[in-house]
Short mmCIF file of C-alpha atoms (C1' of nucleotides) in Angstrom, two decimals:
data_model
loop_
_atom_site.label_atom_id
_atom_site.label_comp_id
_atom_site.label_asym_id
_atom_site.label_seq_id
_atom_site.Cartn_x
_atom_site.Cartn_y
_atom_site.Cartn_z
CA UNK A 8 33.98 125.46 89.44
CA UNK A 9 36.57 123.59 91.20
CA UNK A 10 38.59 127.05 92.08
CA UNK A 11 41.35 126.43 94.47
CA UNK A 12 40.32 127.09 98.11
CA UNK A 13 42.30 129.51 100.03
CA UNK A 14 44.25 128.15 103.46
CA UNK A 15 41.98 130.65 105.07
CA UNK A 16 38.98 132.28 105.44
CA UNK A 17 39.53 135.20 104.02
CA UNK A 18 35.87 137.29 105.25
CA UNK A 19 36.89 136.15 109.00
CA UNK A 20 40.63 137.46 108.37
CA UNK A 21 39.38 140.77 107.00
CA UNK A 22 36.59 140.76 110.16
CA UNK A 23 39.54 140.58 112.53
CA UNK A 24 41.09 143.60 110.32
CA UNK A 25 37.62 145.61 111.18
CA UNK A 26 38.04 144.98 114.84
CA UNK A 27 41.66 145.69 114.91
CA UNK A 28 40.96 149.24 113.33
CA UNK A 29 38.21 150.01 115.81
CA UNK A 30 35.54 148.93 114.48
CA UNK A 31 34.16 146.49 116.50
CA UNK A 32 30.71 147.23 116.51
CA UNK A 33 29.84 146.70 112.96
CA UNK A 34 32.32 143.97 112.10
CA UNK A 35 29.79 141.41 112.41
CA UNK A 36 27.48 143.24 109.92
CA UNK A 37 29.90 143.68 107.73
CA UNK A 38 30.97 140.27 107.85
CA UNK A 39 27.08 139.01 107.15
CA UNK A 40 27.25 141.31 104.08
CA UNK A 41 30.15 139.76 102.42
CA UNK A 42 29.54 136.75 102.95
CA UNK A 43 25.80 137.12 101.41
CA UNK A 44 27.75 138.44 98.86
CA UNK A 45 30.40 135.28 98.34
CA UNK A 46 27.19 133.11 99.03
CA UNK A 47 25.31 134.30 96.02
CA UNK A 48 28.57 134.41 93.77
CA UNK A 49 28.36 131.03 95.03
CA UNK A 50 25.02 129.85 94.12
CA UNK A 51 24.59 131.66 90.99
CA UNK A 52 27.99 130.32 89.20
CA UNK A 53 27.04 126.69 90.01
CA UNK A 54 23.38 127.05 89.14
CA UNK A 55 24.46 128.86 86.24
CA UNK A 56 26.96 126.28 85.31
CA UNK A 57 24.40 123.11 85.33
CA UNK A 58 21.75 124.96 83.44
CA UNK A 59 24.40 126.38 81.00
CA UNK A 60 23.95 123.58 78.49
CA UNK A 61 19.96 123.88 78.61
CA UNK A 62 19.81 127.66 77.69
CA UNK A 63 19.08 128.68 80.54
CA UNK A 64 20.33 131.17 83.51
CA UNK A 65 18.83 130.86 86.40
CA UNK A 66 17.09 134.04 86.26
CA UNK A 67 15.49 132.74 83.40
CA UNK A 68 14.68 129.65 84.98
CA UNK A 69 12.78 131.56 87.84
CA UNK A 70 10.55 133.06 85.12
CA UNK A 71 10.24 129.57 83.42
CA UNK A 72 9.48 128.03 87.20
CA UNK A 73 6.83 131.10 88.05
CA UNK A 74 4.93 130.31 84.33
CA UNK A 75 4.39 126.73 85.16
CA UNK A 76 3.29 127.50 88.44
CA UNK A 77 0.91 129.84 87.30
CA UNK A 78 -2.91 128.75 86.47
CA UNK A 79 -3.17 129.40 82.82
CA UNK A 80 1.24 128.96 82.00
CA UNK A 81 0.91 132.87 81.26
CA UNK A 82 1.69 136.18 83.15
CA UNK A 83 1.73 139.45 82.17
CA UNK A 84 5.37 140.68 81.90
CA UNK A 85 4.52 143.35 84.94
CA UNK A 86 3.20 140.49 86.89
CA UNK A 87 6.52 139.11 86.81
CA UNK A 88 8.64 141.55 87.62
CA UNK A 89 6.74 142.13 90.75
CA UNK A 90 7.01 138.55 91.75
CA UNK A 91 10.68 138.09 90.86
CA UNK A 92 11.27 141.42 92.48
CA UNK A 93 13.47 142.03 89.48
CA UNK A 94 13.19 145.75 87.20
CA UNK A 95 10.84 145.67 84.33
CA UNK A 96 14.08 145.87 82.03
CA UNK A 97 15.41 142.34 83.27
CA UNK A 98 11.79 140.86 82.72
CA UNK A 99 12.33 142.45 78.67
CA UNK A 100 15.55 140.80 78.50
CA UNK A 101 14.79 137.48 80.53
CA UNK A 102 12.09 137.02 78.19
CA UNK A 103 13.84 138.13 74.90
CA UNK A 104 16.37 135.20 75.90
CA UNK A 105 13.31 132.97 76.30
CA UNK A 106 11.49 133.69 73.33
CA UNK A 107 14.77 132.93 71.48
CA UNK A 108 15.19 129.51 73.01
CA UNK A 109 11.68 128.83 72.04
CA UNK A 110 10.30 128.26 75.68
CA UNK A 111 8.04 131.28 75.73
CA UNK A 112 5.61 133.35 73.59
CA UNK A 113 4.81 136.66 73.97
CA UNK A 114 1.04 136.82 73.44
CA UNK A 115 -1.44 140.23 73.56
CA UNK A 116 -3.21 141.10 76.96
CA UNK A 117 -6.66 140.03 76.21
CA UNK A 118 -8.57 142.69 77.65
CA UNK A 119 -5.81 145.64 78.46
CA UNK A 120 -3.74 146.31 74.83
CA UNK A 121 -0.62 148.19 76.91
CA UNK A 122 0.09 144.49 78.24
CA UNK A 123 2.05 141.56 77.19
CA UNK A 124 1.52 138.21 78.39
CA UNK A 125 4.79 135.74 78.18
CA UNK A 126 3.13 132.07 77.62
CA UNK A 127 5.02 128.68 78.14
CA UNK A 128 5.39 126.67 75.02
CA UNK A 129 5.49 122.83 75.37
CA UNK A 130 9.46 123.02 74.99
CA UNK A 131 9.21 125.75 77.66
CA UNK A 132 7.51 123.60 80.06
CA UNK A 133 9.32 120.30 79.06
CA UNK A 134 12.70 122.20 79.36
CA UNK A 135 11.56 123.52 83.45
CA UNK A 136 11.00 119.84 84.66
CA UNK A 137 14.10 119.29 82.79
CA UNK A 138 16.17 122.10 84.53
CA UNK A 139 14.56 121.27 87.56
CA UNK A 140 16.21 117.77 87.96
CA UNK A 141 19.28 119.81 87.40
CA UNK A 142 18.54 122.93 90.04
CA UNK A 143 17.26 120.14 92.99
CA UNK A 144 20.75 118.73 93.13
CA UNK A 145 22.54 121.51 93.40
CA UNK A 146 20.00 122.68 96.19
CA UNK A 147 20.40 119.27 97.95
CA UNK A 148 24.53 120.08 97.83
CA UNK A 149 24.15 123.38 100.26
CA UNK A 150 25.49 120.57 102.65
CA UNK A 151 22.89 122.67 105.91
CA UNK A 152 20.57 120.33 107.47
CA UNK A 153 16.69 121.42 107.90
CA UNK A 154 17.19 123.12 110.62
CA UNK A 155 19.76 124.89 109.87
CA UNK A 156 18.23 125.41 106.62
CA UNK A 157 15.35 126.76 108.41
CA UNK A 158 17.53 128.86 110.75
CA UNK A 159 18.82 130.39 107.47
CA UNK A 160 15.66 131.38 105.60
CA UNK A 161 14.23 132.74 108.91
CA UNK A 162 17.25 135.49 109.30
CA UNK A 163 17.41 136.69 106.15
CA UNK A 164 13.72 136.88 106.17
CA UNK A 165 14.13 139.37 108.79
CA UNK A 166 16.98 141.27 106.85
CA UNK A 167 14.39 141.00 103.65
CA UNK A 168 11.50 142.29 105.82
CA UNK A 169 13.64 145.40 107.37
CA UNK A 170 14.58 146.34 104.16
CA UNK A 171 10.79 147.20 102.71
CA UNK A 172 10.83 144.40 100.88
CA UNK A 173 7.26 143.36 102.09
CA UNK A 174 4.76 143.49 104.72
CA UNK A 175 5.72 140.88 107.82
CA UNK B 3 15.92 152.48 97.41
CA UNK B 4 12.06 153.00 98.16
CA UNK B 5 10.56 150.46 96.17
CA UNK B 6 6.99 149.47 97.39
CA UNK B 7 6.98 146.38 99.48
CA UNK B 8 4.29 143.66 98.54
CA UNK B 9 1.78 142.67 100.45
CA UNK B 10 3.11 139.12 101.04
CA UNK B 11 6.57 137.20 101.23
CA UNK B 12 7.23 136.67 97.18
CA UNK B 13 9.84 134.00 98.37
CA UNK B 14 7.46 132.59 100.98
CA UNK B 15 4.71 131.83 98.42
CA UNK B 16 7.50 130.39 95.93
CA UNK B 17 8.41 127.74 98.73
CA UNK B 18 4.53 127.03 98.73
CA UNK B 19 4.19 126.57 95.71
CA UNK B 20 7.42 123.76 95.17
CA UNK B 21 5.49 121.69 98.35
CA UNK B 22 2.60 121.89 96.13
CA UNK B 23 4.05 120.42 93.88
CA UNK B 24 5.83 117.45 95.11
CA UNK B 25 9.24 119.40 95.44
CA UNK B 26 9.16 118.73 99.92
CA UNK B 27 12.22 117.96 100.09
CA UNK B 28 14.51 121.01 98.36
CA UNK B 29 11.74 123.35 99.11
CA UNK B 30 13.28 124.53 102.22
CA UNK B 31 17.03 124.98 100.17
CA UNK B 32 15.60 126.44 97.36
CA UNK B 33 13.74 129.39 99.54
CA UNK B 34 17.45 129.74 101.12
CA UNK B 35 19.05 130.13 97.75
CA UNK B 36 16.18 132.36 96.77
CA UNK B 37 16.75 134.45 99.98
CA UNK B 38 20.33 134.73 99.33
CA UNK B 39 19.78 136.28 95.98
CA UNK B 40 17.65 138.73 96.96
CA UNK B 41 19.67 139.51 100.42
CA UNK B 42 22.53 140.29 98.22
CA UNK B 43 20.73 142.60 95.88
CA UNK B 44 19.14 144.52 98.63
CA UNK B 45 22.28 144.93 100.09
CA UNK B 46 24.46 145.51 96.74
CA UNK B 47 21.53 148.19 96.21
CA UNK B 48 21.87 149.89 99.36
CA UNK B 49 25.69 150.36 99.43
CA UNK B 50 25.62 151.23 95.83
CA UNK B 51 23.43 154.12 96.44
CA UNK B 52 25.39 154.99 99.55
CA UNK B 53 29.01 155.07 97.78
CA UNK B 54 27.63 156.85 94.45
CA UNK B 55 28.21 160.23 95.32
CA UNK B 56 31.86 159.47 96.49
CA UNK B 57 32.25 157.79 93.24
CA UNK B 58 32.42 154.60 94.64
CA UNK B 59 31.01 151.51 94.29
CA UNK B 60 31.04 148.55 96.80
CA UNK B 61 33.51 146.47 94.79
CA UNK B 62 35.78 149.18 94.77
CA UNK B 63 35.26 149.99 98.44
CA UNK B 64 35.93 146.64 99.41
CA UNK B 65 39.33 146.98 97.49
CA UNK B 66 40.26 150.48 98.81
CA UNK B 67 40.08 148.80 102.36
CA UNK B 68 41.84 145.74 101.76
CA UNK B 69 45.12 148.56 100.56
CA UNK B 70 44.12 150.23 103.88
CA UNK B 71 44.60 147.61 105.62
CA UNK B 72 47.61 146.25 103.72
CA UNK B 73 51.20 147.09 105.87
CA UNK B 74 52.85 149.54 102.83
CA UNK B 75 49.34 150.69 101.09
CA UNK B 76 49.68 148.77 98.30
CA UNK B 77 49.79 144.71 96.90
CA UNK B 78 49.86 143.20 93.90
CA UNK B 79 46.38 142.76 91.94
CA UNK B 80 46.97 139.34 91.50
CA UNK B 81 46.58 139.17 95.96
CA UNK B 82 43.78 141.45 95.78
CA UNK B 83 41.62 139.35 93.58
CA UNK B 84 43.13 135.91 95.83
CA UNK B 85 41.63 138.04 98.70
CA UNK B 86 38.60 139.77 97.16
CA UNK B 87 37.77 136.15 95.44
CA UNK B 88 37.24 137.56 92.04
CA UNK B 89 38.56 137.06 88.69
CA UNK B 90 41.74 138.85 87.45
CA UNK B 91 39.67 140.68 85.00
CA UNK B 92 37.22 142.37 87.75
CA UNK B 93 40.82 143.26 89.40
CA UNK B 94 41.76 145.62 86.83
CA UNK B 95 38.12 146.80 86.13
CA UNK B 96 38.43 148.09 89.46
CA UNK B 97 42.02 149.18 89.62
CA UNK B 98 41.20 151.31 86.25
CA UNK B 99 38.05 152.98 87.86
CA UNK B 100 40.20 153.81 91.30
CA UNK B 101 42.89 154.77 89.38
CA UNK B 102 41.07 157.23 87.17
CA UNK B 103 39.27 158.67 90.69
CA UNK B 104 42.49 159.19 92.07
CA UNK B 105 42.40 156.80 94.84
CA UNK B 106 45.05 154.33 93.65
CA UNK B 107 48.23 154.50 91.13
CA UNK B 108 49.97 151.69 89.29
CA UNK B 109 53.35 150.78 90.41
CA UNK B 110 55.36 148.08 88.48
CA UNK B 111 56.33 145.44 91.50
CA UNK B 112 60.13 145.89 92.42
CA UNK B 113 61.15 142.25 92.11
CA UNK B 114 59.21 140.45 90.21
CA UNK B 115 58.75 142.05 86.10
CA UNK B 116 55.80 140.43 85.72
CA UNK B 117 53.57 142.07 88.79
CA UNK B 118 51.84 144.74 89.26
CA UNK B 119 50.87 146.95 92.93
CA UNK B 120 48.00 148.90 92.97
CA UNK B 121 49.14 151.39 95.66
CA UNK B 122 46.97 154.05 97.72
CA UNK B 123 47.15 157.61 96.88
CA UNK B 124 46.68 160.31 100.10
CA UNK B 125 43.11 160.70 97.68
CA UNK B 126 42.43 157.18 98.91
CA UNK B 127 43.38 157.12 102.20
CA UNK B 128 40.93 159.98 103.25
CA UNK B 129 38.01 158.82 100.72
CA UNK B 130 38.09 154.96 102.58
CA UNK B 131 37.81 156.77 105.80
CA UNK B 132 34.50 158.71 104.28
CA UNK B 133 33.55 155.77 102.59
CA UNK B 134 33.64 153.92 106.10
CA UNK B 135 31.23 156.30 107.58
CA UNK B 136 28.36 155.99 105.61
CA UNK B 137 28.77 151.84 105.04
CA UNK B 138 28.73 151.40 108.97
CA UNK B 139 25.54 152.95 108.88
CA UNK B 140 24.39 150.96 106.47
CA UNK B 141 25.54 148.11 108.25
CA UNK B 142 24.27 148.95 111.23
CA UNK B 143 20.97 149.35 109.34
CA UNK B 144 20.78 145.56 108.69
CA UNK B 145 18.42 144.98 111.81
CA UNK B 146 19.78 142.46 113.50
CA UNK B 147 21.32 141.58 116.73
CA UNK B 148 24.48 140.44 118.02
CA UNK B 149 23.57 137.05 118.50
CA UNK B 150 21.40 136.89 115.07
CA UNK B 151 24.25 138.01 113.10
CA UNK B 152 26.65 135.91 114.26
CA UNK B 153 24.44 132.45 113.72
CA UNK B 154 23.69 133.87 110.29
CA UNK B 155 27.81 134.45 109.87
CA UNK B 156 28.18 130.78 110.64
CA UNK B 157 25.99 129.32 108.70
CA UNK B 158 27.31 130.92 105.29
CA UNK B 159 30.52 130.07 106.54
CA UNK B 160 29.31 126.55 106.49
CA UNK B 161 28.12 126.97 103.20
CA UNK B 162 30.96 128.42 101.67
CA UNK B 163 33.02 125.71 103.51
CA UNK B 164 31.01 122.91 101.87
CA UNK B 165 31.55 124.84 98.52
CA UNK B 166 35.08 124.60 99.00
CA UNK B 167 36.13 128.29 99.30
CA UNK B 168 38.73 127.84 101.86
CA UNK B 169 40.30 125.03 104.27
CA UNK B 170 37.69 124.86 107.19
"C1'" DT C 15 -1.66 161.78 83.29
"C1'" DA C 16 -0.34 157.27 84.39
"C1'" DA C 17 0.70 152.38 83.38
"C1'" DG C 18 3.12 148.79 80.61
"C1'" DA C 19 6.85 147.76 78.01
"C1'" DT C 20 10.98 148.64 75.42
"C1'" DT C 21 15.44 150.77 74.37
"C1'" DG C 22 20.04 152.63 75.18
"C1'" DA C 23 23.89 153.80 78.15
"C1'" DC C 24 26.45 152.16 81.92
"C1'" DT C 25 28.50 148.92 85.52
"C1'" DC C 26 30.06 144.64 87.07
"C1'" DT C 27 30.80 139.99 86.25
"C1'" DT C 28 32.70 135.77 83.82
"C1'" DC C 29 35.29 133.45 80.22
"C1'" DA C 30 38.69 132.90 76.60
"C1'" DA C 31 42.46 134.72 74.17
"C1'" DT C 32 46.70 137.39 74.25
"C1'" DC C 33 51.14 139.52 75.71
"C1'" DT C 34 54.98 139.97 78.62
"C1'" DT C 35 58.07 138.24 81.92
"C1'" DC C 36 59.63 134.53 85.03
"C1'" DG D 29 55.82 126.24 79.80
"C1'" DA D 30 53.68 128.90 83.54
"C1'" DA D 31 52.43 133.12 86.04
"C1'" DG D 32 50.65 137.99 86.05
"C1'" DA D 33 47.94 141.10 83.88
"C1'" DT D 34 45.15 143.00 80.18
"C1'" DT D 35 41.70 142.85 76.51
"C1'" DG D 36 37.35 141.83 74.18
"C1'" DA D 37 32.92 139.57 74.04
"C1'" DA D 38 28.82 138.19 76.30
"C1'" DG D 39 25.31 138.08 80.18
"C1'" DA D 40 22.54 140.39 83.71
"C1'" DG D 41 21.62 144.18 86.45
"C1'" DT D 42 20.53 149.30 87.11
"C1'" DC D 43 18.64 153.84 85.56
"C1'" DA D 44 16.65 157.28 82.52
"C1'" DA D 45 14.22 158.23 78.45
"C1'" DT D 46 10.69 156.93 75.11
"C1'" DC D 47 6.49 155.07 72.94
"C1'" DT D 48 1.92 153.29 73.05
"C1'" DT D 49 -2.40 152.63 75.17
"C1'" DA D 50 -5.81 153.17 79.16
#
DNA sequence: TAAGATTGACTCTTCAATCTTC
DNA sequence: GAAGATTGAAGAGTCAATCTTA
């Protein structure tokens, strides 16, 4: 998305507009937010973008990617949405898309009949080492070095932690 | 938004599992990506909730204060959504909702027949100021100190730099 | 009764097409 | 023709309600 950058930044202009008003003390915060915010706008548009012409989203992908990394290529659909931290309604839909691109199959629980699994097809699993080419490349164009990379996934850990989302 | 933590890092064990295998290399920027993601939702979550009962939402909030902050009260939507960094279309999604909660009226721009100035209503003025209340707590709530929020402030910077959002 | 999954209503987003005015 | 704004369609997310099975 080759949008035309601003001349500025325009989360540090409207942090200087926080601390102008008074607000001083949270102005960093706030600043963290948004740009987590414009950072995941970010990510998900170009992600998005390259997978576009595969089928695939990249929330979709994540389901595709925790399949294959699973032992037998099949999860229930609960399973997922507790690993993907995503509502049971976006696991539906996810695999609803899925199903319709013919990279999964929703197959019966074995033993517990309220479940559904959602099983990789071959085109399923062809298609994630496909899209993974893809996703690597745009991961390798963050432009961060390890460490900083590192840095990174550290502090929002602690943001992820302090928010419930599980035990540290 | 109480939603039971797990018992591990979800995010953590997906980095695990791209070293297993053979994925070294991007594992570390695909657990930042990840991280991102689920920052923002958290966060998008949290402020939601937060604004909900002042029939708000955190897009909107973010446009009430740019008006606030604005010298007259008001701009034209096309240099809200140059500011915000959204599309013309979200502009007016959110100029529609403010405008039908009172906090902002239409005014056709004095010079130029094309434009359009979404200006603040007295409603708005006072509801930002709520509004401002309960987000600094929720900023405040993120966790982190001084020093952690301004490395983690840099280093999206540097991303959205490399991305191309603005002249560094 | 509770768990698993689905559905429908709603919000926010993007994109493409359209309309008016410069 | 190009800029500013709106519209409609499609995707993904939430929540609340529902249906089936344990």
């Amino acid at each position: 998305v080759p949008r035309r950058g601003l001349s500025f930044d325009p989360i540090a202009e409207a942090e200087r507009q926080w601390r102008v008003h008074g607000w001083e003390d949270v102005a960093p915060a706030m600043a963290v937010v948004t740009s987590v915010m414009r950072a995941q706008q970010i990510f998900l548009g170009r992600i998005d973008a390259l997978l576009r012409p595969l089928n695939l989203t990249f929330a979709r992908y994540e389901l595709l990617m925790l399949l294959l990394f699973s032992r037998r290529g099949s999860l229930p659909l609960g399973k997922i949405g507790e690993r993907l931290q995503v509502q049971p309604a976006s696991v539906t839909n996810a695999v609803d898309r899925l199903e319709d691109g013919g990279f999964v199959r929703r197959v019966p629980h074995p033993t517990d009949g309220r479940a559904t699994l959602a099983e990789l097809t071959p085109a399923g699993r062809r298609t994630a080492a496909q899209a993974t080419k893809l996703v690597n490349d745009a991961f390798a164009a963050i432009g961060l070095q390890e460490q900083e990379l590192t840095v990174l996934f550290d502090l929002l850990r602690k943001v992820r932690a302090g928010a419930g989302d599980f035990q540290p």
